[in-house]
CSV table of C-alpha atoms and ligand atoms in Angstrom, one decimal:
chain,number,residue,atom,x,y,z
C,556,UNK,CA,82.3,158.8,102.2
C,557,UNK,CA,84.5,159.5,104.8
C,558,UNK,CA,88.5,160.8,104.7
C,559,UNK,CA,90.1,157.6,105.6
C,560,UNK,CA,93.3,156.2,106.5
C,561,UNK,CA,94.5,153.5,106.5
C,562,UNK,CA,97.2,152.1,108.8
C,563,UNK,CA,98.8,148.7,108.3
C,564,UNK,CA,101.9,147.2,109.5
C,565,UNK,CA,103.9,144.4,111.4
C,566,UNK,CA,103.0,143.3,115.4
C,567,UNK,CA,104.8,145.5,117.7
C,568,UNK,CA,105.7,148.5,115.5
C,569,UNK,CA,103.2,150.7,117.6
C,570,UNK,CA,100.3,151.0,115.3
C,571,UNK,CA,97.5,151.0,118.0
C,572,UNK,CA,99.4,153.2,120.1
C,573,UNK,CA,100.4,156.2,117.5
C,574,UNK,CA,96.2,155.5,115.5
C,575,UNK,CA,94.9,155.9,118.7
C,576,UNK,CA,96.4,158.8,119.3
C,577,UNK,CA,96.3,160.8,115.8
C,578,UNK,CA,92.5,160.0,115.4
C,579,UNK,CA,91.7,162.0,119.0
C,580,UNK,CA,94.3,164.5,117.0
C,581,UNK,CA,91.9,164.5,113.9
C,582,UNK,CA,88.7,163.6,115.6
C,583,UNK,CA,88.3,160.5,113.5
C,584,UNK,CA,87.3,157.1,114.7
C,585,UNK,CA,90.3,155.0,115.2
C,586,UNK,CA,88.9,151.2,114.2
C,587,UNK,CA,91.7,148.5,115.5
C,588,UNK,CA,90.5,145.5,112.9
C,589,UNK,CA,93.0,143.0,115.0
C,590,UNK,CA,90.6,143.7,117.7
C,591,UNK,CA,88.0,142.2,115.6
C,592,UNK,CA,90.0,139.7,114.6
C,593,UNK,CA,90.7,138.5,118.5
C,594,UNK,CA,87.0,138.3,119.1
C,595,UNK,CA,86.2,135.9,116.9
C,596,UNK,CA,89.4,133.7,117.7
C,597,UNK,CA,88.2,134.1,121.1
C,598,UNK,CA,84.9,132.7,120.0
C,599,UNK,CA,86.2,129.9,118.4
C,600,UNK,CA,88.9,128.7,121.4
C,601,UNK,CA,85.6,129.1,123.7
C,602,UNK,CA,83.8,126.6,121.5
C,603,UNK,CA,87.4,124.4,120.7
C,604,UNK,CA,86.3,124.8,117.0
C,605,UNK,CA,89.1,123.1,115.2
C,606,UNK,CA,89.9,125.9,112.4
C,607,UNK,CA,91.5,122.8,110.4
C,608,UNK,CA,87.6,121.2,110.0
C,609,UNK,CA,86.0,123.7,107.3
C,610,UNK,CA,82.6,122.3,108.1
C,611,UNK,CA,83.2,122.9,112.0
C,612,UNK,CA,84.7,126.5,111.5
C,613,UNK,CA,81.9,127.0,108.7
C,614,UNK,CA,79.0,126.0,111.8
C,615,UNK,CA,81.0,128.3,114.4
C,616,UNK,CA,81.3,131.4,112.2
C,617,UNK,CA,77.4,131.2,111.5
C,618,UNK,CA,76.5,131.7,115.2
C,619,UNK,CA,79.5,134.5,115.4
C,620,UNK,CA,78.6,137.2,115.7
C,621,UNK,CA,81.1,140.5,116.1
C,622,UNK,CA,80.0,144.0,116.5
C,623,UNK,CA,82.1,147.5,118.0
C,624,UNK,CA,80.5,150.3,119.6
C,625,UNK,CA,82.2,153.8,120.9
C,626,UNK,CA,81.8,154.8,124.8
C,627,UNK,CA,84.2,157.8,125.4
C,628,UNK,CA,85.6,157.6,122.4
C,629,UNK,CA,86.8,154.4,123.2
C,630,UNK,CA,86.4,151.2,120.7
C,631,UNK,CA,84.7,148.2,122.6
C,632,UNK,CA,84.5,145.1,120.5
C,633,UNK,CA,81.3,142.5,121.2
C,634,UNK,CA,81.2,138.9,120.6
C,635,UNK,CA,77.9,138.0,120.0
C,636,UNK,CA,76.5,141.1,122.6
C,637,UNK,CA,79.2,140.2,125.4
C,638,UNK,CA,81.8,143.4,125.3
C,639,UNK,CA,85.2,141.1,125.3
C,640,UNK,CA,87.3,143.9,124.6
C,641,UNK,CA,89.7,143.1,128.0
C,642,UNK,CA,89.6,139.4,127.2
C,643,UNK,CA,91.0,139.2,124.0
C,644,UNK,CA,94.8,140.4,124.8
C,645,UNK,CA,96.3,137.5,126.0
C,646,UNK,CA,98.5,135.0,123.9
C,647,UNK,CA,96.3,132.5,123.6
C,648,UNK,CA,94.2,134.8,121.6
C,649,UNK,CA,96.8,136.2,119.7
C,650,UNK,CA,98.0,133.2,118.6
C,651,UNK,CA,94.7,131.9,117.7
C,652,UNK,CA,94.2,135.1,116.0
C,653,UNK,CA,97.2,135.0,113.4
C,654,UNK,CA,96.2,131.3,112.9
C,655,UNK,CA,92.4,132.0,112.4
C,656,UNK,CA,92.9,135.6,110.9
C,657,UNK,CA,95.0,133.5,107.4
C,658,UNK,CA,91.2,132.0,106.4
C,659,UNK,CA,89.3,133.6,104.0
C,660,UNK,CA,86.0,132.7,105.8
C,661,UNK,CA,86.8,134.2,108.5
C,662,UNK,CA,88.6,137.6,106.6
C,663,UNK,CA,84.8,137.1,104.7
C,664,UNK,CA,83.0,138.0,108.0
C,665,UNK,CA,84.6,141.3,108.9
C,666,UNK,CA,85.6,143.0,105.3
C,667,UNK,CA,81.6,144.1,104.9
C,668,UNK,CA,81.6,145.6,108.6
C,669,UNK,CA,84.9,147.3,108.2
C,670,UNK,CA,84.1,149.2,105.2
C,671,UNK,CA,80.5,150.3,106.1
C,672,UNK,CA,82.5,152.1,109.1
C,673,UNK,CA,84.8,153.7,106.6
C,674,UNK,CA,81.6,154.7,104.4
C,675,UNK,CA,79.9,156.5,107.2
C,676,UNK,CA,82.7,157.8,109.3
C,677,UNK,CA,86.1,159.4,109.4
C,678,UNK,CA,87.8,156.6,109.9
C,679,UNK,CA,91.9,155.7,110.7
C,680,UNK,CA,91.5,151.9,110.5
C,681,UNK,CA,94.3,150.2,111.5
C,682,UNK,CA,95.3,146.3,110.5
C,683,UNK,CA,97.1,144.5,107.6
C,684,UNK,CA,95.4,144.2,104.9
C,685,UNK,CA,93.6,147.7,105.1
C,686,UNK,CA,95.4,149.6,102.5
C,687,UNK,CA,95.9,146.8,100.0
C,688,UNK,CA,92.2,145.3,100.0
C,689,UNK,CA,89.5,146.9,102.8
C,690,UNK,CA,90.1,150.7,101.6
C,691,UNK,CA,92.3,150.5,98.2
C,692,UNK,CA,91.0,154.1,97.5
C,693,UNK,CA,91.8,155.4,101.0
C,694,UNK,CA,92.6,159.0,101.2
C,695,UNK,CA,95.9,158.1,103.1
C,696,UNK,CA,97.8,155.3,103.6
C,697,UNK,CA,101.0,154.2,105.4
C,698,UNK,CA,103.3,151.5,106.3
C,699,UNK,CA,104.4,151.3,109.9
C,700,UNK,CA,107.1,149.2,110.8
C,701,UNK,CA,110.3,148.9,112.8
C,702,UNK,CA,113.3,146.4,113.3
C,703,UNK,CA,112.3,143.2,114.8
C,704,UNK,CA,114.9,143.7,117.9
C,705,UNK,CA,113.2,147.2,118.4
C,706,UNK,CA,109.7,145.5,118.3
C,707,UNK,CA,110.5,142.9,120.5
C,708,UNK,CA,112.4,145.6,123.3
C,709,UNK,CA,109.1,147.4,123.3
C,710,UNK,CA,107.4,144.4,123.9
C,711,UNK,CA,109.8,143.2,126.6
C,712,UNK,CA,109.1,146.1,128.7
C,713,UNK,CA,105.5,146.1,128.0
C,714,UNK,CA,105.5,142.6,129.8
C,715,UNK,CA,108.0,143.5,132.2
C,716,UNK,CA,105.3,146.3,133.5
C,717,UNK,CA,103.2,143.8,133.7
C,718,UNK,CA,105.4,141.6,135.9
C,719,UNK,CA,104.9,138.6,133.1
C,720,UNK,CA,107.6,136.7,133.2
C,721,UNK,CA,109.1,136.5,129.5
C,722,UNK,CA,112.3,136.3,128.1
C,723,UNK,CA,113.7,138.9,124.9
C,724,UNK,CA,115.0,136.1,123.0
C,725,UNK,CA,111.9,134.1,123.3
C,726,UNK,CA,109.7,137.3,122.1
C,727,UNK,CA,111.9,138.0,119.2
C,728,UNK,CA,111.3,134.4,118.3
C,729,UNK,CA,107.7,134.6,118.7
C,730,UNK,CA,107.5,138.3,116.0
C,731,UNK,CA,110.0,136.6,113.6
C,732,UNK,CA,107.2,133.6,113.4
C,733,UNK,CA,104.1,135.9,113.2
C,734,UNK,CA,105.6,138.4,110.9
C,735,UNK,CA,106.3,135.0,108.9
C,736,UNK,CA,102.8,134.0,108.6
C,737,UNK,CA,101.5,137.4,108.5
C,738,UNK,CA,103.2,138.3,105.5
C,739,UNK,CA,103.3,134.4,103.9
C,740,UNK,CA,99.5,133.8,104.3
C,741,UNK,CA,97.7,133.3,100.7
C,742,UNK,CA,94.8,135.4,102.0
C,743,UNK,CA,95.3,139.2,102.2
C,744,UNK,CA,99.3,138.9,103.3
C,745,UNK,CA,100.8,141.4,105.2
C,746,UNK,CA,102.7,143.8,102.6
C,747,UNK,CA,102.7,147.4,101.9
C,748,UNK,CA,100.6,149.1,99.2
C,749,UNK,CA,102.1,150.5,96.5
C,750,UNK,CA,100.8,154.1,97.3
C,751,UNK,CA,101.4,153.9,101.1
C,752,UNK,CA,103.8,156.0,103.1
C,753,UNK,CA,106.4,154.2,105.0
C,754,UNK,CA,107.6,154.9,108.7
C,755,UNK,CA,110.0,153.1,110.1
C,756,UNK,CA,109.3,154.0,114.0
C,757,UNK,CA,112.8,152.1,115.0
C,758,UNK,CA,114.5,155.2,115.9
C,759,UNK,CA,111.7,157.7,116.5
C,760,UNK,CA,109.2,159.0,119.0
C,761,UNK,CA,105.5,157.8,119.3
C,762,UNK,CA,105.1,162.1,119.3
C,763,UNK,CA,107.1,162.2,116.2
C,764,UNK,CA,105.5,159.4,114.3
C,765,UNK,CA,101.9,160.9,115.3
C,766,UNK,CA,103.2,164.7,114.0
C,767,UNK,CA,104.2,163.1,110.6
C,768,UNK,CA,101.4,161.4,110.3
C,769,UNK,CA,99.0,164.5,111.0
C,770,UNK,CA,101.1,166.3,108.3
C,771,UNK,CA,100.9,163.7,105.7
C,772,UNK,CA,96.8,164.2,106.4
C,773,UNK,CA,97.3,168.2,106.1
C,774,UNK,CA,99.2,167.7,102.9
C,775,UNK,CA,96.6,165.8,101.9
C,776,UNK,CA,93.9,167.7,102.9
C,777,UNK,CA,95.3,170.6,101.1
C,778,UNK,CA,95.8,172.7,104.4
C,779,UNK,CA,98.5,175.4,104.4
A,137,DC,O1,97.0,144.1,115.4
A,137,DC,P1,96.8,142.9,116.3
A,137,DC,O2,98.1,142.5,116.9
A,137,DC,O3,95.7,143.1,117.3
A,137,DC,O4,96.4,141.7,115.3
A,137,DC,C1,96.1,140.4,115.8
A,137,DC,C2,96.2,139.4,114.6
A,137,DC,O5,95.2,139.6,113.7
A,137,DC,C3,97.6,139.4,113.9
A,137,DC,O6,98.1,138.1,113.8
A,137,DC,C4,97.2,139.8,112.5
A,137,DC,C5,95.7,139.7,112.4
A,137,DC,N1,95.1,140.8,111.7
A,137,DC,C6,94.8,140.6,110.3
A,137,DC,O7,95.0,139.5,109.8
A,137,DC,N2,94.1,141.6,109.6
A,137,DC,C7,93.9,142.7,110.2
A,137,DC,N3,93.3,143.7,109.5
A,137,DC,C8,94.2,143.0,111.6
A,137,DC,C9,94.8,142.0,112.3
């Protein structure tokens, strides 16, 4: 078994950002599970499976097939051998994604693959439900979040960057409505583990959230 740790938290509060950058810190693997989760909603908007028709999502998830690989310490994602790792960040996908992500069937398909990575490796697996039900016995685990206005600025000038036209009102609105059914859903819910740290990132650096979390993994560790 591996030292793992487990990241969950909110859209928008920097997760990917601040895991990528503390695993190359630790030498860990850094596994991004919503990445996983986009593949196969990209799968299933490819074949217009409507998620609402069990026996239809059922006969799309059979010939789904998701698998990640590491190229210069890098995470590529595959859906079903094609590397979809630059296709799977736009909205469409990530709306898909927090719609299909609420089904158990489809939660079913990537639980077993998650925590063979966490057997074998040294993993900092980041997601929502990683703490609470993929790695209950992780070695660490912590809560990232932030204020929804702070999410949503970050996000804003994410897009901005990228010359997509977007309003901040309209983004707030859209991470009030995920967070919603993030943290509603009856399957593996967004929430915090009893046992897990929590950062609130509102008002602090992504080089001061990665330094206290390589010191929470030192204390851990027993280090001096
Ligand atoms: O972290 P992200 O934004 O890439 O996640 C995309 C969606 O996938 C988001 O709506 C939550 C969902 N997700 C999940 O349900 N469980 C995970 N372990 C990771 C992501």
């Amino acid at each position: 078994m591996g030292f793992n740790i487990a990241i969950d938290g909110p859209a928008g509060a920097g997760k990917s950002t601040i895991a990528k950058r503390a695993a190359q810190e630790l030498s860990f693997i850094y596994v991004d599970t919503g990445a996983m989760y986009r593949a196969i909603a990209l799968g299933l908007l490819r074949r217009g499976t409507d998620i609402e028709d069990e026996a239809a999502l059922a006969a799309a998830l059979d010939v789904t097939e998701v698998g990640i690989c590491y190229m210069d310490g890098e995470q590529h994602v595959y859906l079903n051998g094609e590397d979809v790792s630059s296709l799977i960040r736009t909205e469409r996908v990530s709306d898909m994604t927090s719609r299909s992500s609420a089904i158990p069937a489809v939660r079913a398909k990537l639980t077993d693959l998650q925590r063979e990575l966490a057997r074998r490796e040294n993993v900092l697996m980041d997601g929502r439900d990683i703490g609470t039900m993929i790695l209950p016995d992780a070695d660490l685990k912590i809560f990232l979040t932030a204020s929804v206005e702070t999410r949503a600025r970050r996000r804003y000038l994410e897009q901005a960057q990228k010359e997509e036209n977007c309003s901040l009102e309209e983004i707030e609105k859209d991470i009030r409505e995920r967070d919603y059914r993030d943290s509603h859903r009856e399957t593996a819910p967004l929430r915090q583990a009893e046992d897990a740290v929590r950062i609130d990132s509102s008002e602090m650096t992504i080089e001061e959230v990665v330094a206290e979390i390589l010191r929470l993994v030192n204390e851990r560790r027993g280090c001096l």
